[in-house]
Coordinates of C-alpha atoms and ligand atoms in Angstrom, one line a residue:
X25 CA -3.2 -15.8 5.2
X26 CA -0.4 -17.9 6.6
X27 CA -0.2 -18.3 10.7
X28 CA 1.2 -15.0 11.6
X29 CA 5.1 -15.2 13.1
X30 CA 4.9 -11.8 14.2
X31 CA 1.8 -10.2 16.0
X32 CA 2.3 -6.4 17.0
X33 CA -1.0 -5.5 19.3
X34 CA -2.2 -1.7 19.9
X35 CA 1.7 -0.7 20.0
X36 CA 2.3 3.3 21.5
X37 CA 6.2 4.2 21.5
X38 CA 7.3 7.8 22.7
X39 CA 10.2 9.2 22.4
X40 CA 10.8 12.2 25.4
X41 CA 9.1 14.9 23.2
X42 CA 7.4 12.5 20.6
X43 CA 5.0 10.1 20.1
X44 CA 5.9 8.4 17.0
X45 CA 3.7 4.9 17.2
X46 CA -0.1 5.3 18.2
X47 CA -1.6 2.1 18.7
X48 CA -0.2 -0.3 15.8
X49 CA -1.3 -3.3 15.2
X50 CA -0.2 -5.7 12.8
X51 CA 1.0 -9.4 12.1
X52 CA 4.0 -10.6 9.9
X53 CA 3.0 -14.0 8.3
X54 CA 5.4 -16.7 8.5
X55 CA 7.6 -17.4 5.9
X56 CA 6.7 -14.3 3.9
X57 CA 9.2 -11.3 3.0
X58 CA 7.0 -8.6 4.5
X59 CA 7.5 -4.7 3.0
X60 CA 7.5 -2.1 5.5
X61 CA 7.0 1.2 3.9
X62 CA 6.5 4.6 4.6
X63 CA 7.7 8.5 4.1
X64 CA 10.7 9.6 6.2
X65 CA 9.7 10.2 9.8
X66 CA 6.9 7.4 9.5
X67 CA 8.0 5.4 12.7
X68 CA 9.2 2.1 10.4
X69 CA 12.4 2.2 12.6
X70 CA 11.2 2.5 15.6
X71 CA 8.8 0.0 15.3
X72 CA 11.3 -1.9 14.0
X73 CA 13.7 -1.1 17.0
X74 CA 10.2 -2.2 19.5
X75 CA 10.1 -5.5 17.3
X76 CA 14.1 -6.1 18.2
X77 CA 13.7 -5.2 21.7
X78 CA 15.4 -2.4 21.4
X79 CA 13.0 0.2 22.1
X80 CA 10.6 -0.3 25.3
X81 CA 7.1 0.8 24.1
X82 CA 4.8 2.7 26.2
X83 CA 1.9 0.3 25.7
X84 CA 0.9 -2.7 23.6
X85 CA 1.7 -6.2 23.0
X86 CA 4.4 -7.5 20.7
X87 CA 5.1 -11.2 20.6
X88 CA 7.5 -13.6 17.7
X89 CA 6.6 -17.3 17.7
X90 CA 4.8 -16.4 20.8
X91 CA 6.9 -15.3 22.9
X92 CA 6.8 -12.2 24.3
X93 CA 9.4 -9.7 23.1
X94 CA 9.3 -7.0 25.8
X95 CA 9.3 -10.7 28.8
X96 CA 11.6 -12.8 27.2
X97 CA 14.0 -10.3 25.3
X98 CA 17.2 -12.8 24.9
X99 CA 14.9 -15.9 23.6
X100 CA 13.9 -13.4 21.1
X101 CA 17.5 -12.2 20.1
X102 CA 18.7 -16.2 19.4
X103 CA 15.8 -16.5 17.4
X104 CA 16.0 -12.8 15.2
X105 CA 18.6 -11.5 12.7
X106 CA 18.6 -7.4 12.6
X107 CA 20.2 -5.1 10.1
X108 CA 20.2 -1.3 11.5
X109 CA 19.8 1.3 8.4
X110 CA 22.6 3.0 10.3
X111 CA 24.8 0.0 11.4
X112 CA 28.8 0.0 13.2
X113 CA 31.2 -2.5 12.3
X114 CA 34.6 -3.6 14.3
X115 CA 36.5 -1.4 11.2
X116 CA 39.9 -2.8 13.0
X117 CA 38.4 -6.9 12.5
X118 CA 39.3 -8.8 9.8
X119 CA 36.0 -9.3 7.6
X120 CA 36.5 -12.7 8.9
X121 CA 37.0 -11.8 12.5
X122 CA 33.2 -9.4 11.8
X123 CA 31.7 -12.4 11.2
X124 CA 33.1 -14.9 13.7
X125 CA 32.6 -12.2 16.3
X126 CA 28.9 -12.4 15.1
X127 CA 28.5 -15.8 15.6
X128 CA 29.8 -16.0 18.5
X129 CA 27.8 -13.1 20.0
X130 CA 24.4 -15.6 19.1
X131 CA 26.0 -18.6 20.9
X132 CA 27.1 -20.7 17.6
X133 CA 28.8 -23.7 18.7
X134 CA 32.3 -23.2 18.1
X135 CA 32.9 -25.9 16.0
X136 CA 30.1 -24.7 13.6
X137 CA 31.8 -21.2 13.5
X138 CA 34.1 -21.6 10.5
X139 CA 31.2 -23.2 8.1
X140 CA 28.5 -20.3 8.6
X141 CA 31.4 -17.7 8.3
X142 CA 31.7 -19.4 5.1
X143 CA 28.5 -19.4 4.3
X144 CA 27.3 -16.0 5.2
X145 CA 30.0 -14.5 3.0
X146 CA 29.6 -16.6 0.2
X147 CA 26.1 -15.8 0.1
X148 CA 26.9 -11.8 0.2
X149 CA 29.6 -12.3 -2.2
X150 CA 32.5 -11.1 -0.5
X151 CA 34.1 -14.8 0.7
X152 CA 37.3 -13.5 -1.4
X153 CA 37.6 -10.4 1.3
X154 CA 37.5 -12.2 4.3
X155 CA 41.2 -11.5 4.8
X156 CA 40.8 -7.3 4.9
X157 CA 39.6 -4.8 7.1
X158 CA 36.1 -4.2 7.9
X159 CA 37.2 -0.3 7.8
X160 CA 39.0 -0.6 4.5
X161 CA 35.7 -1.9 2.3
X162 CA 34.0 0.6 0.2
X163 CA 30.1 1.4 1.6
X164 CA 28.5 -1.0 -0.4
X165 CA 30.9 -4.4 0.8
X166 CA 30.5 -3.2 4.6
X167 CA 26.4 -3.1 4.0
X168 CA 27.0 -6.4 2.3
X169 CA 29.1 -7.4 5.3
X170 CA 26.8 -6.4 8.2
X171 CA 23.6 -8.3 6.4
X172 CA 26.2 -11.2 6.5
X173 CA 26.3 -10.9 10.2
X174 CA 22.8 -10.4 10.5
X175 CA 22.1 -13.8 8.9
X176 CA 25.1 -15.7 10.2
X177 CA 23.4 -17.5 13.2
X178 CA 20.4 -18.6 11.0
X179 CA 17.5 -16.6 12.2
X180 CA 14.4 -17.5 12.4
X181 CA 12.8 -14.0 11.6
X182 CA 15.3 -11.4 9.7
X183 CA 14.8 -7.6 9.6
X184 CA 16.3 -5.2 7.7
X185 CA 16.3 -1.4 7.6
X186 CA 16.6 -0.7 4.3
X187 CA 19.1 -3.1 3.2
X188 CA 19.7 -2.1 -0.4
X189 CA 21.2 1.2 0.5
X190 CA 24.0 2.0 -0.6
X191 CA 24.7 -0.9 -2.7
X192 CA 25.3 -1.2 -6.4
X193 CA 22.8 -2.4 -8.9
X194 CA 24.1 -6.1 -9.4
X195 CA 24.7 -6.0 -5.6
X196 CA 20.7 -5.0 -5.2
X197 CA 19.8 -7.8 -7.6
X198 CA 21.7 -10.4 -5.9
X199 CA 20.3 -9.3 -2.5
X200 CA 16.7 -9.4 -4.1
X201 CA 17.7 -12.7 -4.6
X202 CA 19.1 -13.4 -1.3
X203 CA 15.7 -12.5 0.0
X204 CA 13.8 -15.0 -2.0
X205 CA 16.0 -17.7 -1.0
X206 CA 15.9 -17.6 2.6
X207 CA 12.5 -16.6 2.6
X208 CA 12.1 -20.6 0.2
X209 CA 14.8 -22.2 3.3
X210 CA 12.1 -21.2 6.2
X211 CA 13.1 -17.7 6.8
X212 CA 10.5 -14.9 7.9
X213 CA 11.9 -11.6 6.9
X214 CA 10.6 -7.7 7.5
X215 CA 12.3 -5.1 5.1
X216 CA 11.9 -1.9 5.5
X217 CA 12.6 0.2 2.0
X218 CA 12.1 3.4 -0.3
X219 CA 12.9 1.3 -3.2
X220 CA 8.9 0.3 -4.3
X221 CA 9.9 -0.8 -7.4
X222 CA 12.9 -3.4 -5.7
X223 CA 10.5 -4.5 -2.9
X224 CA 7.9 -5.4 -5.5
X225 CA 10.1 -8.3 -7.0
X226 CA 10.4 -10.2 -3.9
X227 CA 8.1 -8.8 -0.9
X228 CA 4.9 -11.3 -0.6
X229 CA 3.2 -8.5 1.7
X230 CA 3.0 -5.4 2.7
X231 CA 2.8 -2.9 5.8
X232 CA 2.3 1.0 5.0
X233 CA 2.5 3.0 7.8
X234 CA 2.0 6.8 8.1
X235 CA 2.5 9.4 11.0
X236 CA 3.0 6.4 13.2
X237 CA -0.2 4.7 12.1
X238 CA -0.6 1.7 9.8
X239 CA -2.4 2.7 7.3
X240 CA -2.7 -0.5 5.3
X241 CA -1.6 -4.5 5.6
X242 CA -2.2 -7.0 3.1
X243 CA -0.8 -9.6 0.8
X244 CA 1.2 -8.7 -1.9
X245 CA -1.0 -10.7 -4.6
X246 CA -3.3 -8.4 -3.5
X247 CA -1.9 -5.7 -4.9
X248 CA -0.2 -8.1 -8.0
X249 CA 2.9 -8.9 -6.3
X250 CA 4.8 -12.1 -6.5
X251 CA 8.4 -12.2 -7.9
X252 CA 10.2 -11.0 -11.1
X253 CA 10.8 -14.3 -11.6
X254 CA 7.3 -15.7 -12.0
X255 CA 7.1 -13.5 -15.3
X256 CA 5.0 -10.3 -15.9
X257 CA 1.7 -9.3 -14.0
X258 CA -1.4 -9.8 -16.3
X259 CA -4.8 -8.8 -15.3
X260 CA -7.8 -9.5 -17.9
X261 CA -11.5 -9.1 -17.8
X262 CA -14.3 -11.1 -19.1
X263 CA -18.1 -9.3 -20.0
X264 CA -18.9 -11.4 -17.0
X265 CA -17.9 -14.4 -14.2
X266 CA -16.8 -17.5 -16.1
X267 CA -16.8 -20.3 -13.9
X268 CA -14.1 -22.0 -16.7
X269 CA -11.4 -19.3 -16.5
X270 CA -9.3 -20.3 -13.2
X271 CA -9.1 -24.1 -14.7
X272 CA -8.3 -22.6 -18.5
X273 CA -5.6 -20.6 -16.8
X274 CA -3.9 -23.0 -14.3
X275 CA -3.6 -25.5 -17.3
X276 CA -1.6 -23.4 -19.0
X277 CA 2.3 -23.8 -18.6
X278 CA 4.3 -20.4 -17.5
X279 CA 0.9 -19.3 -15.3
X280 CA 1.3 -19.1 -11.8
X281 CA -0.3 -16.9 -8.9
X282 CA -3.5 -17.0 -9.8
X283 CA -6.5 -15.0 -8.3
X284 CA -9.7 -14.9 -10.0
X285 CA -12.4 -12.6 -8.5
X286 CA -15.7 -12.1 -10.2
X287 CA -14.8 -11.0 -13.9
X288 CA -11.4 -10.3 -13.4
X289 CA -8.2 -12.4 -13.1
X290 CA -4.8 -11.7 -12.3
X291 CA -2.0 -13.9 -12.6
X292 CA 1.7 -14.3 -13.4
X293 CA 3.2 -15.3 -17.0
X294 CA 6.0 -16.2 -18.1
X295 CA 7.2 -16.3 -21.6
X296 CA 7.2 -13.0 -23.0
X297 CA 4.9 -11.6 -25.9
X298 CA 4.4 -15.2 -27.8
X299 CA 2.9 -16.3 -24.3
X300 CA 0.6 -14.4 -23.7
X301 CA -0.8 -14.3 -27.6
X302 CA -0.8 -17.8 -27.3
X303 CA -2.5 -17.8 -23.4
X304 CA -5.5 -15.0 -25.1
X305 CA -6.0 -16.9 -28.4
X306 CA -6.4 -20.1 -26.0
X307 CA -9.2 -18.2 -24.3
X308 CA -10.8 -16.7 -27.0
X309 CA -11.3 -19.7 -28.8
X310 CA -12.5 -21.4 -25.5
X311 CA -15.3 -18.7 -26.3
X312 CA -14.3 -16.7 -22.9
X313 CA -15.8 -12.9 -23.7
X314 CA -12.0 -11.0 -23.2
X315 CA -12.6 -7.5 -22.9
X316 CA -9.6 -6.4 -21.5
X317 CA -6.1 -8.0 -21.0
X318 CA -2.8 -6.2 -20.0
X319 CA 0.2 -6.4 -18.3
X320 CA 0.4 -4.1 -15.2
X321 CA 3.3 -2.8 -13.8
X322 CA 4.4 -0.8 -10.9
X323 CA 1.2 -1.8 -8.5
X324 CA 2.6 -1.9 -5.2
X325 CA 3.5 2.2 -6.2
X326 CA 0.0 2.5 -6.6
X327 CA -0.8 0.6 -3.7
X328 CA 1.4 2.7 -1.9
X329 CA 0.4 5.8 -3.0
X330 CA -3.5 4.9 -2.5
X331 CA -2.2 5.3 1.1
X332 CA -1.7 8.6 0.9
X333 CA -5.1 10.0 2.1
X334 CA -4.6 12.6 4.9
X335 CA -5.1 10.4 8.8
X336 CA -8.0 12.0 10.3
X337 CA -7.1 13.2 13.8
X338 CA -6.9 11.2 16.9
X339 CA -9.7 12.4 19.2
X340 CA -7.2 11.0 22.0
X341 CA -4.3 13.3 21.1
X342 CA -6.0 16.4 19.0
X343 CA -3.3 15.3 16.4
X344 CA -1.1 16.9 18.8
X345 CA 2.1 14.5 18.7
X346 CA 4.1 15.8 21.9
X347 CA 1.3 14.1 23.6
Ligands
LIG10 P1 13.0 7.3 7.7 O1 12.3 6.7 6.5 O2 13.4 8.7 7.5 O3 14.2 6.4 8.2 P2 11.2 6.3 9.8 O4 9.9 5.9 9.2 O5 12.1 5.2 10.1 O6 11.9 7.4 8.9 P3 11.5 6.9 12.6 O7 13.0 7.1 12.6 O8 10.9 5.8 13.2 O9 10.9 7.1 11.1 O10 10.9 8.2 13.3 C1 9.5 8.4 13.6 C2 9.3 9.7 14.3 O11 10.0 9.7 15.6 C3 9.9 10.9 13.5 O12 9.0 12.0 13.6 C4 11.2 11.2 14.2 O13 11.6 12.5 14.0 C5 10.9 10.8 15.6 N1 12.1 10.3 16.3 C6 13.0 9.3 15.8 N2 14.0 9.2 16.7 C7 13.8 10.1 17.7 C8 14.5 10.4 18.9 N3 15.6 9.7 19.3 N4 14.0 11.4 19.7 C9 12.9 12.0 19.3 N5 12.2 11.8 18.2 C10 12.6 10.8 17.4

């Protein structure tokens, strides 16, 4: 796993009735697109608001590129971009104004300002409403606007409470997009979604965390994720371990991502139906025993809902979560 950007150690956060975090622990690797997911009432944003520094947890550790969020809070803020799933904008400012206001809030030089305003709404697509009202754009323009400001001053590591809502389905695929890119220019990014079947074309990893526990942390090619991009998921089985089949399929054009382990091998293809004739007649006539060869889809649902075992109790709390 890539050198983690983000370690979270043996986090507790209480709220004055509630505990909603007991003892997380988890590590964001950096430059992935990370998935945070979870049923309402998890605790995804309010580990999310401990990772901003904007919650101050009971207990535990968090640090970003080693520093320490709860010591050096305003290191950490030049350095992170956060989208809030429930987010205010200046409705009075100029989309323009929004965004100049945001950089300016994270220190841009001033004679940087004009290009990143630029930028940021170019890359959210709404550089021909800079002149109108933050308050006058429909929901879906301001969510576009305030992951413009989010991004604006270049951050290092980007989260976003669920990002996609309230946007439009070209809107969603053009954020997915977004995602991938900055995560290719250097980005780290955390997103925090119900949408499995959204975070599964971009998110290299994945957090799932229950009742204020994580529950389970991996990579996404783990659970046969990657991006749409790369083509359709393929697993396929030999009788038994051929030490020729990694080699047969990375010489292949159109394969990528792939992980072979024992018998089995999953990997990413691209062109359609002929491909993958093509890519199993190539095998077969290699004499490679195929007994089983498919395209999977919708794996990081059943990642997610492999997850879904009940938590046994915490002998430190009884269960009981006013503790
Ligand atoms: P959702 O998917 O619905 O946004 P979530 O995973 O983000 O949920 P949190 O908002 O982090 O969940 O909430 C975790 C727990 O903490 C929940 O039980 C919630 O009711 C509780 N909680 C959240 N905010 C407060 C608060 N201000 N005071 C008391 N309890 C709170």
């Amino acid at each position: 796993m890539a050198e983690p950007l983000v370690t979270v150690e043996d986090l507790v956060f209480e709220y004055p009735s509630k505990r909603a975090l007991f003892g997380v622990g988890v590590t964001v690797p950096r430059g992935s697109i990370t998935a945070l997911v979870g049923p309402n009432g998890a605790g995804k944003t309010t580990l999310i608001r401990c990772l901003a520094g904007l919650h101050e947890p009971f207990s535990g550790r968090i640090k970003i590129g080693g520093i320490d969020v709860h010591d050096h809070p305003r290191q950490i803020h030049k350095r992170l971009g956060y989208l809030a799933d429930f987010f205010g904008l200046y409705e009075d400012l100029s989309v323009a104004r929004c965004l100049t206001y945001a950089a300016w809030v994270q220190g841009c030089a001033p004679e940087e300002t004009d290009d990143l305003v630029r930028s940021a709404a170019e890359r959210l697509d709404i550089a021909d409403r800079l002149g109108e009202k933050a308050g006058a754009l429909s929901r879906g323009l301001k969510q576009r606007l305030a992951i413009a400001q989010s991004i604006i001053h270049k951050p290092e590591f980007l989260i976003l409470d669920e990002p996609a809502s309230g946007l439009d389905p070209d809107a969603r695929f053009r954020l997915s997009n977004l995602l991938v890119r900055l995560k290719d220019e250097g980005m780290t990014l955390l997103v925090s979604s119900h949408i499995l079947s959204e975070l599964e074309d971009y998110a290299t990893g994945l957090i799932v965390i229950r009742d204020g526990r994580v529950v389970s942390q991996g990579l996404m090619r783990d659970v046969g994720g990657q991006t749409a991009n790369d083509g359709e998921r393929l697993a396929l089985t030999l009788t038994e371990p051929d030490p020729r089949l990694e080699n047969l399929l990375a010489g292949r054009d159109g394969v990528s991502a792939i992980h072979v382990e024992n018998r089995t091998a999953r990997c990413r293809i691209t062109g359609g139906e002929a491909a993958r004739h093509a890519l199993l007649k190539s095998l077969l006539d290699a004499g490679l025993a195929v007994v089983d060869f498919r395209v999977e889809e919708d794996r990081l649902r059943d990642a997610y809902m492999a997850t879904a075992e009940p938590i046994p109790e915490d002998p430190n709390t009884g269960g009981d979560e006013s503790s």
